[in-house]
XYZ file of C-alpha atoms in Angstrom:
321
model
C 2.355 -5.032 10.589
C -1.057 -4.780 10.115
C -2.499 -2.105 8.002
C -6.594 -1.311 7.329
C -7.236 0.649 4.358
C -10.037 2.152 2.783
C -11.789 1.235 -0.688
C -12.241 3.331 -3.345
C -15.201 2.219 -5.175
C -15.232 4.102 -9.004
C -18.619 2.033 -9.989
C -20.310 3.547 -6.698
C -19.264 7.299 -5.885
C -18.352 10.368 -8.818
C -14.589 10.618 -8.258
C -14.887 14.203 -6.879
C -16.543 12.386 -3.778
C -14.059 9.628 -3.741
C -11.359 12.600 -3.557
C -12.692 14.321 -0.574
C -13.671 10.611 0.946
C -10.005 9.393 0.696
C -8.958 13.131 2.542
C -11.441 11.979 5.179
C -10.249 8.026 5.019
C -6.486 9.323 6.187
C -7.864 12.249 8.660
C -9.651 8.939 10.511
C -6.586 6.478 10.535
C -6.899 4.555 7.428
C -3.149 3.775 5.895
C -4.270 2.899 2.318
C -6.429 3.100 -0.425
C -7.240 0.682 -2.699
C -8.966 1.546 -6.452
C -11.537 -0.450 -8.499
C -10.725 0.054 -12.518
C -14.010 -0.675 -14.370
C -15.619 0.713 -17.481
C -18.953 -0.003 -16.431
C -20.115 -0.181 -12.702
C -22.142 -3.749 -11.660
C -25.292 -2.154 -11.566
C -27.366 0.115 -13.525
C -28.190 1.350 -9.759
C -24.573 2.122 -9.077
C -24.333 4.363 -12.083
C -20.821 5.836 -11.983
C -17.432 4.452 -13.364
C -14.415 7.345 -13.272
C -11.023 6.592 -14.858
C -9.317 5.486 -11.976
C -5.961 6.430 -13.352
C -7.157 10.208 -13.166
C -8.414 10.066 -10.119
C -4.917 8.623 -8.925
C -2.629 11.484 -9.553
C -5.106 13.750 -8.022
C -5.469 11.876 -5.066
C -1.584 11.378 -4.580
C -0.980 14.694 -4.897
C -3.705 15.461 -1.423
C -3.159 12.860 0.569
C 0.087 11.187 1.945
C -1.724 7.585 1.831
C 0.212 4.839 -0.905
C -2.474 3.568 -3.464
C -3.023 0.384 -5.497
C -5.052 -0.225 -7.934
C -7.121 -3.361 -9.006
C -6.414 -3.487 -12.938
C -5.969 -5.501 -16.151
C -3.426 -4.410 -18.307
C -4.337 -7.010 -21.108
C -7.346 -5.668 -23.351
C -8.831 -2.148 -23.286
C -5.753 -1.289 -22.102
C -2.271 -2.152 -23.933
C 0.280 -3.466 -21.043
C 3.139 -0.819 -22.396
C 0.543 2.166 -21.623
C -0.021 1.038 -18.203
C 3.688 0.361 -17.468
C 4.469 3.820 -18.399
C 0.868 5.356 -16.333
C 2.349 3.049 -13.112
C 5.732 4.702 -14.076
C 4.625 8.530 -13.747
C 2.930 7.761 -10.680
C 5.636 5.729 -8.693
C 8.342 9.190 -10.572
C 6.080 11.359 -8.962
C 5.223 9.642 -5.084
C 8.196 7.141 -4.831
C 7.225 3.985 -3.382
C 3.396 4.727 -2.768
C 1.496 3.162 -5.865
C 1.405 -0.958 -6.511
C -0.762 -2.802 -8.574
C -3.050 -5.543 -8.434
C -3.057 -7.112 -11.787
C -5.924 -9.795 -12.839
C -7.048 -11.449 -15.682
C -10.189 -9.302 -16.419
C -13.944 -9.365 -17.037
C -15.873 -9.315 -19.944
C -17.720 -6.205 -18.052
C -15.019 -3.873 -18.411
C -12.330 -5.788 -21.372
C -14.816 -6.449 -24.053
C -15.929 -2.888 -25.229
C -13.098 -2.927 -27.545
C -15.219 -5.639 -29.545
C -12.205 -8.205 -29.681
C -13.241 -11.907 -28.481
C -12.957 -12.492 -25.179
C -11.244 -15.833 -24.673
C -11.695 -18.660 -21.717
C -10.216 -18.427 -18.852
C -6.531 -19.976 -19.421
C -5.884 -17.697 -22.234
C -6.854 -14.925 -20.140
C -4.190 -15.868 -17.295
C -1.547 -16.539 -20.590
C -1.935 -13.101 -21.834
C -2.091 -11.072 -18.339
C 1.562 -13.070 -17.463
C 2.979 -12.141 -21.211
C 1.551 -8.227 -19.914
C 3.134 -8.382 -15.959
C 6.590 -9.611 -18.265
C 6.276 -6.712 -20.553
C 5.632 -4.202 -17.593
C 8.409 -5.667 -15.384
C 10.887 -5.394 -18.784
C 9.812 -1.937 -19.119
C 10.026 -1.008 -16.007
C 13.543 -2.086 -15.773
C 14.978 0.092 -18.867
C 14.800 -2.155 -21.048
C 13.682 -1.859 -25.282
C 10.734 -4.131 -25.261
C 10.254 -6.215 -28.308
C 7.411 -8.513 -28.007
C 5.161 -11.602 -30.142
C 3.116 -13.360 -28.482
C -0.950 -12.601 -27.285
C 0.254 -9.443 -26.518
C 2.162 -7.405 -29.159
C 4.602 -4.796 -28.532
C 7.502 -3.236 -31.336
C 10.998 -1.538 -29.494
C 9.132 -0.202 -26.976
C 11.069 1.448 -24.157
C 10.230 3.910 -20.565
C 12.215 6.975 -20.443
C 10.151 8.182 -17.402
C 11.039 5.036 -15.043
C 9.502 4.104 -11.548
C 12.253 5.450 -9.208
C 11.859 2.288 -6.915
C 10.389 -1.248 -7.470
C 6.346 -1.280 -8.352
C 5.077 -4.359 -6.365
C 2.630 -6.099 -8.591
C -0.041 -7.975 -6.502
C -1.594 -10.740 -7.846
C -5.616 -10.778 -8.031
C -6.743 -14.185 -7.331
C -9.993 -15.440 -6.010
C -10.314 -19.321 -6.848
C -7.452 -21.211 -5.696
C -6.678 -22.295 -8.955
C -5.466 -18.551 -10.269
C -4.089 -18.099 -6.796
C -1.772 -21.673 -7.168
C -1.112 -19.920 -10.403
C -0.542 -15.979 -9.523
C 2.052 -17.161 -6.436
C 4.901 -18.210 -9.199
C 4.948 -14.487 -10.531
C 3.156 -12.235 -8.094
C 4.958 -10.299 -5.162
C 2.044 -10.753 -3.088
C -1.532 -12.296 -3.461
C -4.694 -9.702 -3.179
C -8.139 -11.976 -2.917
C -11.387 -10.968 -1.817
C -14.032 -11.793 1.204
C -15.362 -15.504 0.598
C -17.546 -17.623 3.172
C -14.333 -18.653 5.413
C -14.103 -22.332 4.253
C -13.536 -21.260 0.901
C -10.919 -18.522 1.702
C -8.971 -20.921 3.350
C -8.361 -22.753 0.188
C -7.489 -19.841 -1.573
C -4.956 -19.064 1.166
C -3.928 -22.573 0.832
C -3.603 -22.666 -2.464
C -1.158 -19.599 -2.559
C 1.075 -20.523 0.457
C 1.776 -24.601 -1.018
C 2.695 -23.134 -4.665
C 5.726 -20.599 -3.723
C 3.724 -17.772 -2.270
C 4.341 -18.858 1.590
C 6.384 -15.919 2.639
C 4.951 -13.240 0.304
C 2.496 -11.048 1.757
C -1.741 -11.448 1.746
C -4.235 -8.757 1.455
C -7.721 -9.411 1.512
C -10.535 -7.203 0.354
C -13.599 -7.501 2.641
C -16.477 -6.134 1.948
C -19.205 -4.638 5.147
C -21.874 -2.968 5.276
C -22.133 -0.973 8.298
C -25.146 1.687 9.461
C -26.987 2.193 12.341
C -29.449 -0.316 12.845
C -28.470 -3.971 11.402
C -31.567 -3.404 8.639
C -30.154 -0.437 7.690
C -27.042 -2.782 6.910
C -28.763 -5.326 5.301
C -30.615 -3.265 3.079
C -27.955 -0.771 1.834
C -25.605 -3.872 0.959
C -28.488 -5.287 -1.088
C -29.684 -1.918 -2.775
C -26.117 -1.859 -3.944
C -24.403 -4.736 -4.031
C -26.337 -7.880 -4.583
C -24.678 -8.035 -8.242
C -21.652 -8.759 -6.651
C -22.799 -12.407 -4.787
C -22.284 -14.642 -7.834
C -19.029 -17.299 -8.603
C -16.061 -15.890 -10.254
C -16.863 -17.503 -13.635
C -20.428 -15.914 -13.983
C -18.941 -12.616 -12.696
C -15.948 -12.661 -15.499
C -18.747 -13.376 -18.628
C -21.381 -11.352 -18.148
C -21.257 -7.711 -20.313
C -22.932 -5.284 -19.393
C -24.796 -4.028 -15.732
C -28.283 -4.814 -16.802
C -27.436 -8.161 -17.422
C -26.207 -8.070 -13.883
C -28.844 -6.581 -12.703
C -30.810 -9.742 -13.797
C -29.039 -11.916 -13.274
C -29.370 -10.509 -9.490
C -33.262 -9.797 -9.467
C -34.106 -13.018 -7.038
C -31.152 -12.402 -4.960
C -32.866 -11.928 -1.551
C -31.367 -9.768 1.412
C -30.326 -12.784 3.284
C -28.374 -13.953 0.748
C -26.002 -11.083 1.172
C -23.859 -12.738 4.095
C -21.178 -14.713 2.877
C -20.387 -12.094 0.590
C -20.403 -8.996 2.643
C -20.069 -8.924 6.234
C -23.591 -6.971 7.745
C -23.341 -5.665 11.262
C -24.456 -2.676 13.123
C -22.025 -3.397 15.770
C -18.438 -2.325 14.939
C -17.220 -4.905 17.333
C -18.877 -7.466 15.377
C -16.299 -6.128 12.519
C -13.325 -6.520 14.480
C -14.128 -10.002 15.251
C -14.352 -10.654 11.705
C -11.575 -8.623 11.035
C -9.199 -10.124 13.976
C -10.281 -13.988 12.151
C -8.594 -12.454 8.861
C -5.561 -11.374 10.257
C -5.153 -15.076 12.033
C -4.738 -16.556 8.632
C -2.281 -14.377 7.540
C -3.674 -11.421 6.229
C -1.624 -8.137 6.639
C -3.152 -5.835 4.456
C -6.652 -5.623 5.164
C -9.219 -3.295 2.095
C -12.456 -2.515 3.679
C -15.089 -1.559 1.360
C -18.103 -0.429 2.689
C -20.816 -1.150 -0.158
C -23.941 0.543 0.921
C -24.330 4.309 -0.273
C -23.071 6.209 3.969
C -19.084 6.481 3.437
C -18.674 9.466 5.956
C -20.662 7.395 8.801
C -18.630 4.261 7.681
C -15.114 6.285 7.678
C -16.054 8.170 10.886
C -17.005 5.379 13.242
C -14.727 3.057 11.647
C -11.872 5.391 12.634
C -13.041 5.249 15.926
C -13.803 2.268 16.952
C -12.214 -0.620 15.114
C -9.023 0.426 13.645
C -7.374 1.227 16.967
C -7.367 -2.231 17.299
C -5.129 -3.123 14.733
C -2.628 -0.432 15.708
C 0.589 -0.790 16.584
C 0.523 -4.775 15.582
């Protein structure tokens, strides 16, 4: 089955808006909602960044939607904390939370002040977490040395059915990786060549008949300069390789390290239309390679235009399928 869901966007939007935006996301058709879980937002021009974990329980509690959340359990958080926040959720709405763990950025993981280590060691220490959670999660007394650190650590408020965790993957290298130990791969919009190897990458390493969900990012408004512009007002931060993206530490230094990025250079990255059949076409393109779960984030500033006409004239295509 295919299933569109809306993006909930911390770095962009206060989380009383996101609230009332997720109320509006169901109203319209949408049958998820995906979180961002950042300390800092990309750009000094964003300026927001809500604790997503919050914002969760309120948001379960007024709307029937299920909810995942893109997180790293490894650094400013300790993996035990978020095995027993993923556990009063799933006690609370059964079967409606999952999480997409990755292996962090230095944007949101180093404000604790600890080093933050290369890549590998990143994936090392996010696998020791997912094993803690998993343990934890299964009643067990969790006793742990390794990166991560834990002492007879044990849930007595347990999920009351399985948490899926979903791994967050966007070279082909993490997703080769993630498909060993992930119920499902999450990865997000890439020019299609190089989405194709990520999907490639997953499928020929064990993850071939576990389930795909793809975040794509659009800008939608009225006119396709509307488009254009919001997506580069607010998102041009958000164009550069994974590697870059994972270093840099704080939004200013995004925000120069994005000062020459020009409006054209948006595409590739985010998919700019005016024309929402334009968006199923790009959409319908997705779901041929396998994608079942599909996040749309709309990253210029006009959510209730976005959630409104999207509702209306593209997800009644995927319904039903």
């Amino acid at each position: 089955m295919i299933r569109i869901g809306y993006h909930i966007s911390h770095e962009q939007f206060p989380p009383s808006q996101l609230l009332q935006l997720a109320k509006q996301a169901e109203e319209a058709g949408f049958q998820f909602c995906i979180s961002s879980d950042h300390f800092h937002p990309w750009s000094e021009n964003q300026s927001e960044s809500g604790f997503a974990w919050s914002w969760l329980g309120a948001a379960m509690a007024q709307t029937s939607l299920d909810y995942g959340i893109v997180s790293c359990p490894a650094y400013r958080y300790h993996p035990a904390i978020i095995a027993q926040a993923a556990a009063t959720l799933d006690e609370m709405f059964p079967g409606r939370f999952w999480m997409c763990p990755g292996s962090g950025q230095a944007l949101n993981e180093s404000i604790t002040g600890g080093r933050w280590p290369a890549k590998p060691e990143r994936n090392a220490r996010l696998k020791e977490s997912v094993d803690v959670m998993r343990a934890l999660w299964r009643g067990e007394t969790v006793t742990h040395d390794g990166l991560v650190k834990v002492e007879k650590a044990r849930l007595y408020t347990r999920p009351k059915e399985k948490i899926r965790l979903i791994g967050a993957a966007i070279t082909p290298e993490t997703a080769a990786w993630a498909a060993g130990w992930a119920d499902g791969l999450i990865t997000v919009l890439q020019p299609v060549e190089k989405l194709e190897k990520v999907v490639d990458a997953w499928r020929s390493n064990g993850g071939a008949a576990k389930p795909m969900s793809l975040k794509v990012q659009v800008s939608y408004d009225e006119t396709d300069e509307a488009a254009r512009t919001g997506a580069h007002e607010q998102w041009r931060t958000n164009v550069f390789a994974s590697d870059l993206q994972a270093e840099l530490r704080t939004p200013i230094q995004f925000d120069q390290a994005a000062e020459f990025v020009k409006p054209e250079e948006m595409d590739g990255a985010v998919n700019i239309s005016s024309d929402p059949e334009k968006h199923v076409q790009w959409l319908e393109k997705y779901v041929e390679m396998g994608f079942t779960d599909l996040d749309l984030h709309n990253v210029n500033t006009k959510q209730e235009q976005f959630i409104r006409v999207f509702g209306e004239k593209v997800l009644p295509h995927f319904r039903g399928r």
